[in-house]
């Protein structure tokens, strides 16, 4: 993380730091991390809007394959249109009843206890199960997916060289296992076609172009890495907000139609992804600073979302905020492909909790621990107590 976020406390409440940096050094070069930081809404927006000047290509980790996330036009356009065909609003909306059923199942197993850890009991398993079903993975293999996706998003906790190497080794192993797993699934789908995402991806074509098996595999792995931890944190950050404001909790249980607006405001207020990286392709000026070709540029979405020139009373959580043009799913050509799915999962998770639980509170004496990742915003555990409405 940036040097100013030098304690767990500040990483749980980083927003005053972002506000100060946005006022004092809106675009600055950080010598220790060797990159630019961009804090204002308009500047973040300008960077994300201009893929010709700010490229998404970056050095890939070992075994990491090029995916749409790290491609620039024109390849990005081609790939994105192909995967868009598989990830249509219909595919996502049809998942609604299944997401609701999975949510109920997860709540069923903890409700009678009157307490649960939102992260482990609820917000981690929900997106993993959903993505596994979407991809067409048989239910008995779900636990494998949970393990693999945990490893893929894991960062070192202590920052020692040894630990760093160990994390890398685990990621390589998980990627190899996932590749072998998907290779098997793909060969099955080639003989007996189905309606899951992998089958649709294998069939999709643009101007006679199809995805290779390798591309289908790396895209599937990207979905696990990009979709699971982010959605986990959306749900947990939403519940955190509800425990901070009991009136809001009451209001949502009385007017569930406000839940979509609640999720949008959670995305703005506690964004699961705090920053987005790019590389300058040419010398360019941003916020009065001269950025050189080849420089790394980090756009702080978590700061842009609190920019007072864009949002009224940005540090207040306002359910009625309209428009709510937060940048939490990015902007432009790389705008999050999974946004409709993440929103749907977030909305259903909160709706089911409001239907079945009340007086949700953070258990007393709990010190929140931030996730040890520079860009992901969330907590490792969020133990709550509650009263049950029905189970
Ligand atoms: C891209 C955030 C959930 C798949 C992105 C980007 C952001 C983001 C900020 C843009 C990255 C960039 O510009 O470099 C989030 C958040 C989520 C979420 C906050 C949850 C609340 C999901 C889910 C999936 C997904 C559920 C899929 C199942 C993707 C993919 C891309 C992407 C494939 C790359 C799109 C492209 O490069 O064209 N996401 N995401 N995300 N996201 Fe999400």
mmCIF file with all atom_site columns, C-alpha atoms and ligand atoms in Angstrom, residues 48 56 67-71 76 80 87 131 134 219 222-224 226-228 230-231 234 267 271-273 275-278 301 327-331 333-339 341-343 345, ligand 1:
data_model
loop_
_atom_site.group_PDB
_atom_site.id
_atom_site.type_symbol
_atom_site.label_atom_id
_atom_site.label_alt_id
_atom_site.label_comp_id
_atom_site.label_asym_id
_atom_site.label_entity_id
_atom_site.label_seq_id
_atom_site.pdbx_PDB_ins_code
_atom_site.Cartn_x
_atom_site.Cartn_y
_atom_site.Cartn_z
_atom_site.occupancy
_atom_site.B_iso_or_equiv
_atom_site.pdbx_formal_charge
_atom_site.auth_seq_id
_atom_site.auth_comp_id
_atom_site.auth_asym_id
_atom_site.auth_atom_id
_atom_site.pdbx_PDB_model_num
ATOM   1  C  CA  . UNK A 1 48  ? -9.360  5.308   -17.826 1.00 0.00 ? 48  UNK A CA  1
ATOM   2  C  CA  . UNK A 1 56  ? -3.469  -2.030  -19.732 1.00 0.00 ? 56  UNK A CA  1
ATOM   3  C  CA  . UNK A 1 67  ? -6.515  -11.849 -20.961 1.00 0.00 ? 67  UNK A CA  1
ATOM   4  C  CA  . UNK A 1 68  ? -8.914  -9.046  -21.880 1.00 0.00 ? 68  UNK A CA  1
ATOM   5  C  CA  . UNK A 1 69  ? -7.921  -7.329  -18.640 1.00 0.00 ? 69  UNK A CA  1
ATOM   6  C  CA  . UNK A 1 70  ? -4.354  -6.831  -19.886 1.00 0.00 ? 70  UNK A CA  1
ATOM   7  C  CA  . UNK A 1 71  ? -5.057  -6.266  -23.603 1.00 0.00 ? 71  UNK A CA  1
ATOM   8  C  CA  . UNK A 1 76  ? -9.209  -6.089  -26.685 1.00 0.00 ? 76  UNK A CA  1
ATOM   9  C  CA  . UNK A 1 80  ? -14.372 -8.424  -25.447 1.00 0.00 ? 80  UNK A CA  1
ATOM   10 C  CA  . UNK A 1 87  ? -21.919 -12.923 -20.626 1.00 0.00 ? 87  UNK A CA  1
ATOM   11 C  CA  . UNK A 1 131 ? -19.271 -18.767 -10.757 1.00 0.00 ? 131 UNK A CA  1
ATOM   12 C  CA  . UNK A 1 134 ? -22.106 -20.522 -14.338 1.00 0.00 ? 134 UNK A CA  1
ATOM   13 C  CA  . UNK A 1 219 ? -10.687 -16.423 -19.478 1.00 0.00 ? 219 UNK A CA  1
ATOM   14 C  CA  . UNK A 1 222 ? -9.720  -14.672 -14.980 1.00 0.00 ? 222 UNK A CA  1
ATOM   15 C  CA  . UNK A 1 223 ? -13.366 -14.913 -13.927 1.00 0.00 ? 223 UNK A CA  1
ATOM   16 C  CA  . UNK A 1 224 ? -12.346 -16.689 -10.740 1.00 0.00 ? 224 UNK A CA  1
ATOM   17 C  CA  . UNK A 1 226 ? -11.530 -11.034 -10.924 1.00 0.00 ? 226 UNK A CA  1
ATOM   18 C  CA  . UNK A 1 227 ? -14.988 -11.991 -9.764  1.00 0.00 ? 227 UNK A CA  1
ATOM   19 C  CA  . UNK A 1 228 ? -14.787 -13.809 -6.466  1.00 0.00 ? 228 UNK A CA  1
ATOM   20 C  CA  . UNK A 1 230 ? -14.330 -8.485  -5.344  1.00 0.00 ? 230 UNK A CA  1
ATOM   21 C  CA  . UNK A 1 231 ? -17.900 -9.693  -4.870  1.00 0.00 ? 231 UNK A CA  1
ATOM   22 C  CA  . UNK A 1 234 ? -18.900 -5.892  -1.918  1.00 0.00 ? 234 UNK A CA  1
ATOM   23 C  CA  . UNK A 1 267 ? -19.765 0.526   -4.248  1.00 0.00 ? 267 UNK A CA  1
ATOM   24 C  CA  . UNK A 1 271 ? -15.180 0.258   -3.170  1.00 0.00 ? 271 UNK A CA  1
ATOM   25 C  CA  . UNK A 1 272 ? -13.906 -3.352  -3.262  1.00 0.00 ? 272 UNK A CA  1
ATOM   26 C  CA  . UNK A 1 273 ? -11.227 -2.300  -5.786  1.00 0.00 ? 273 UNK A CA  1
ATOM   27 C  CA  . UNK A 1 275 ? -7.197  1.550   -7.532  1.00 0.00 ? 275 UNK A CA  1
ATOM   28 C  CA  . UNK A 1 276 ? -6.591  0.588   -11.168 1.00 0.00 ? 276 UNK A CA  1
ATOM   29 C  CA  . UNK A 1 277 ? -3.161  0.388   -12.816 1.00 0.00 ? 277 UNK A CA  1
ATOM   30 C  CA  . UNK A 1 278 ? -2.056  1.573   -16.274 1.00 0.00 ? 278 UNK A CA  1
ATOM   31 C  CA  . UNK A 1 301 ? -10.973 5.083   -7.620  1.00 0.00 ? 301 UNK A CA  1
ATOM   32 C  CA  . UNK A 1 327 ? -15.856 4.539   -10.803 1.00 0.00 ? 327 UNK A CA  1
ATOM   33 C  CA  . UNK A 1 328 ? -15.798 1.320   -8.782  1.00 0.00 ? 328 UNK A CA  1
ATOM   34 C  CA  . UNK A 1 329 ? -16.245 -0.912  -11.833 1.00 0.00 ? 329 UNK A CA  1
ATOM   35 C  CA  . UNK A 1 330 ? -13.740 1.150   -13.824 1.00 0.00 ? 330 UNK A CA  1
ATOM   36 C  CA  . UNK A 1 331 ? -14.681 3.157   -16.883 1.00 0.00 ? 331 UNK A CA  1
ATOM   37 C  CA  . UNK A 1 333 ? -13.412 -0.196  -22.652 1.00 0.00 ? 333 UNK A CA  1
ATOM   38 C  CA  . UNK A 1 334 ? -12.364 -2.279  -19.622 1.00 0.00 ? 334 UNK A CA  1
ATOM   39 C  CA  . UNK A 1 335 ? -15.519 -1.490  -17.627 1.00 0.00 ? 335 UNK A CA  1
ATOM   40 C  CA  . UNK A 1 336 ? -16.125 -4.543  -15.450 1.00 0.00 ? 336 UNK A CA  1
ATOM   41 C  CA  . UNK A 1 337 ? -17.622 -7.352  -17.489 1.00 0.00 ? 337 UNK A CA  1
ATOM   42 C  CA  . UNK A 1 338 ? -19.047 -8.909  -14.327 1.00 0.00 ? 338 UNK A CA  1
ATOM   43 C  CA  . UNK A 1 339 ? -20.758 -5.743  -13.025 1.00 0.00 ? 339 UNK A CA  1
ATOM   44 C  CA  . UNK A 1 341 ? -23.539 -10.263 -11.920 1.00 0.00 ? 341 UNK A CA  1
ATOM   45 C  CA  . UNK A 1 342 ? -21.808 -8.571  -8.975  1.00 0.00 ? 342 UNK A CA  1
ATOM   46 C  CA  . UNK A 1 343 ? -24.738 -6.170  -8.550  1.00 0.00 ? 343 UNK A CA  1
ATOM   47 C  CA  . UNK A 1 345 ? -25.370 -11.082 -6.140  1.00 0.00 ? 345 UNK A CA  1
HETATM 48 C  C1  . LIG B 2 .   ? -12.816 -5.586  -14.921 1.00 0.00 ? 1   LIG B C1  1
HETATM 49 C  C2  . LIG B 2 .   ? -14.152 -4.300  -10.429 1.00 0.00 ? 1   LIG B C2  1
HETATM 50 C  C3  . LIG B 2 .   ? -16.876 -8.294  -10.080 1.00 0.00 ? 1   LIG B C3  1
HETATM 51 C  C4  . LIG B 2 .   ? -15.009 -9.873  -14.237 1.00 0.00 ? 1   LIG B C4  1
HETATM 52 C  C5  . LIG B 2 .   ? -12.987 -4.869  -13.756 1.00 0.00 ? 1   LIG B C5  1
HETATM 53 C  C6  . LIG B 2 .   ? -12.449 -3.552  -13.500 1.00 0.00 ? 1   LIG B C6  1
HETATM 54 C  C7  . LIG B 2 .   ? -12.806 -3.212  -12.229 1.00 0.00 ? 1   LIG B C7  1
HETATM 55 C  C8  . LIG B 2 .   ? -13.591 -4.292  -11.700 1.00 0.00 ? 1   LIG B C8  1
HETATM 56 C  C9  . LIG B 2 .   ? -12.449 -1.929  -11.495 1.00 0.00 ? 1   LIG B C9  1
HETATM 57 C  C10 . LIG B 2 .   ? -11.652 -2.694  -14.491 1.00 0.00 ? 1   LIG B C10 1
HETATM 58 C  C11 . LIG B 2 .   ? -10.188 -3.028  -14.451 1.00 0.00 ? 1   LIG B C11 1
HETATM 59 C  C12 . LIG B 2 .   ? -9.380  -2.150  -15.378 1.00 0.00 ? 1   LIG B C12 1
HETATM 60 O  O1  . LIG B 2 .   ? -9.888  -1.174  -15.949 1.00 0.00 ? 1   LIG B O1  1
HETATM 61 O  O2  . LIG B 2 .   ? -8.176  -2.444  -15.544 1.00 0.00 ? 1   LIG B O2  1
HETATM 62 C  C13 . LIG B 2 .   ? -15.026 -5.262  -9.974  1.00 0.00 ? 1   LIG B C13 1
HETATM 63 C  C14 . LIG B 2 .   ? -15.756 -5.162  -8.719  1.00 0.00 ? 1   LIG B C14 1
HETATM 64 C  C15 . LIG B 2 .   ? -16.525 -6.289  -8.621  1.00 0.00 ? 1   LIG B C15 1
HETATM 65 C  C16 . LIG B 2 .   ? -16.274 -7.084  -9.815  1.00 0.00 ? 1   LIG B C16 1
HETATM 66 C  C17 . LIG B 2 .   ? -15.646 -4.004  -7.731  1.00 0.00 ? 1   LIG B C17 1
HETATM 67 C  C18 . LIG B 2 .   ? -17.483 -6.709  -7.546  1.00 0.00 ? 1   LIG B C18 1
HETATM 68 C  C19 . LIG B 2 .   ? -18.129 -5.878  -6.795  1.00 0.00 ? 1   LIG B C19 1
HETATM 69 C  C20 . LIG B 2 .   ? -16.641 -9.046  -11.190 1.00 0.00 ? 1   LIG B C20 1
HETATM 70 C  C21 . LIG B 2 .   ? -17.270 -10.315 -11.483 1.00 0.00 ? 1   LIG B C21 1
HETATM 71 C  C22 . LIG B 2 .   ? -16.706 -10.767 -12.640 1.00 0.00 ? 1   LIG B C22 1
HETATM 72 C  C23 . LIG B 2 .   ? -15.763 -9.778  -13.096 1.00 0.00 ? 1   LIG B C23 1
HETATM 73 C  C24 . LIG B 2 .   ? -18.346 -10.979 -10.624 1.00 0.00 ? 1   LIG B C24 1
HETATM 74 C  C25 . LIG B 2 .   ? -16.980 -12.027 -13.417 1.00 0.00 ? 1   LIG B C25 1
HETATM 75 C  C26 . LIG B 2 .   ? -17.602 -13.059 -13.000 1.00 0.00 ? 1   LIG B C26 1
HETATM 76 C  C27 . LIG B 2 .   ? -14.261 -8.845  -14.770 1.00 0.00 ? 1   LIG B C27 1
HETATM 77 C  C28 . LIG B 2 .   ? -13.552 -8.949  -16.037 1.00 0.00 ? 1   LIG B C28 1
HETATM 78 C  C29 . LIG B 2 .   ? -12.913 -7.721  -16.232 1.00 0.00 ? 1   LIG B C29 1
HETATM 79 C  C30 . LIG B 2 .   ? -13.250 -6.881  -15.080 1.00 0.00 ? 1   LIG B C30 1
HETATM 80 C  C31 . LIG B 2 .   ? -13.516 -10.160 -16.957 1.00 0.00 ? 1   LIG B C31 1
HETATM 81 C  C32 . LIG B 2 .   ? -12.032 -7.311  -17.421 1.00 0.00 ? 1   LIG B C32 1
HETATM 82 C  C33 . LIG B 2 .   ? -12.838 -6.548  -18.430 1.00 0.00 ? 1   LIG B C33 1
HETATM 83 C  C34 . LIG B 2 .   ? -11.981 -5.982  -19.550 1.00 0.00 ? 1   LIG B C34 1
HETATM 84 O  O3  . LIG B 2 .   ? -10.767 -5.848  -19.382 1.00 0.00 ? 1   LIG B O3  1
HETATM 85 O  O4  . LIG B 2 .   ? -12.549 -5.686  -20.616 1.00 0.00 ? 1   LIG B O4  1
HETATM 86 N  N1  . LIG B 2 .   ? -13.704 -5.282  -12.650 1.00 0.00 ? 1   LIG B N1  1
HETATM 87 N  N2  . LIG B 2 .   ? -15.351 -6.430  -10.587 1.00 0.00 ? 1   LIG B N2  1
HETATM 88 N  N3  . LIG B 2 .   ? -15.743 -8.753  -12.187 1.00 0.00 ? 1   LIG B N3  1
HETATM 89 N  N4  . LIG B 2 .   ? -14.062 -7.600  -14.227 1.00 0.00 ? 1   LIG B N4  1
HETATM 90 FE FE1 . LIG B 2 .   ? -14.798 -6.968  -12.465 1.00 0.00 ? 1   LIG B FE1 1
#
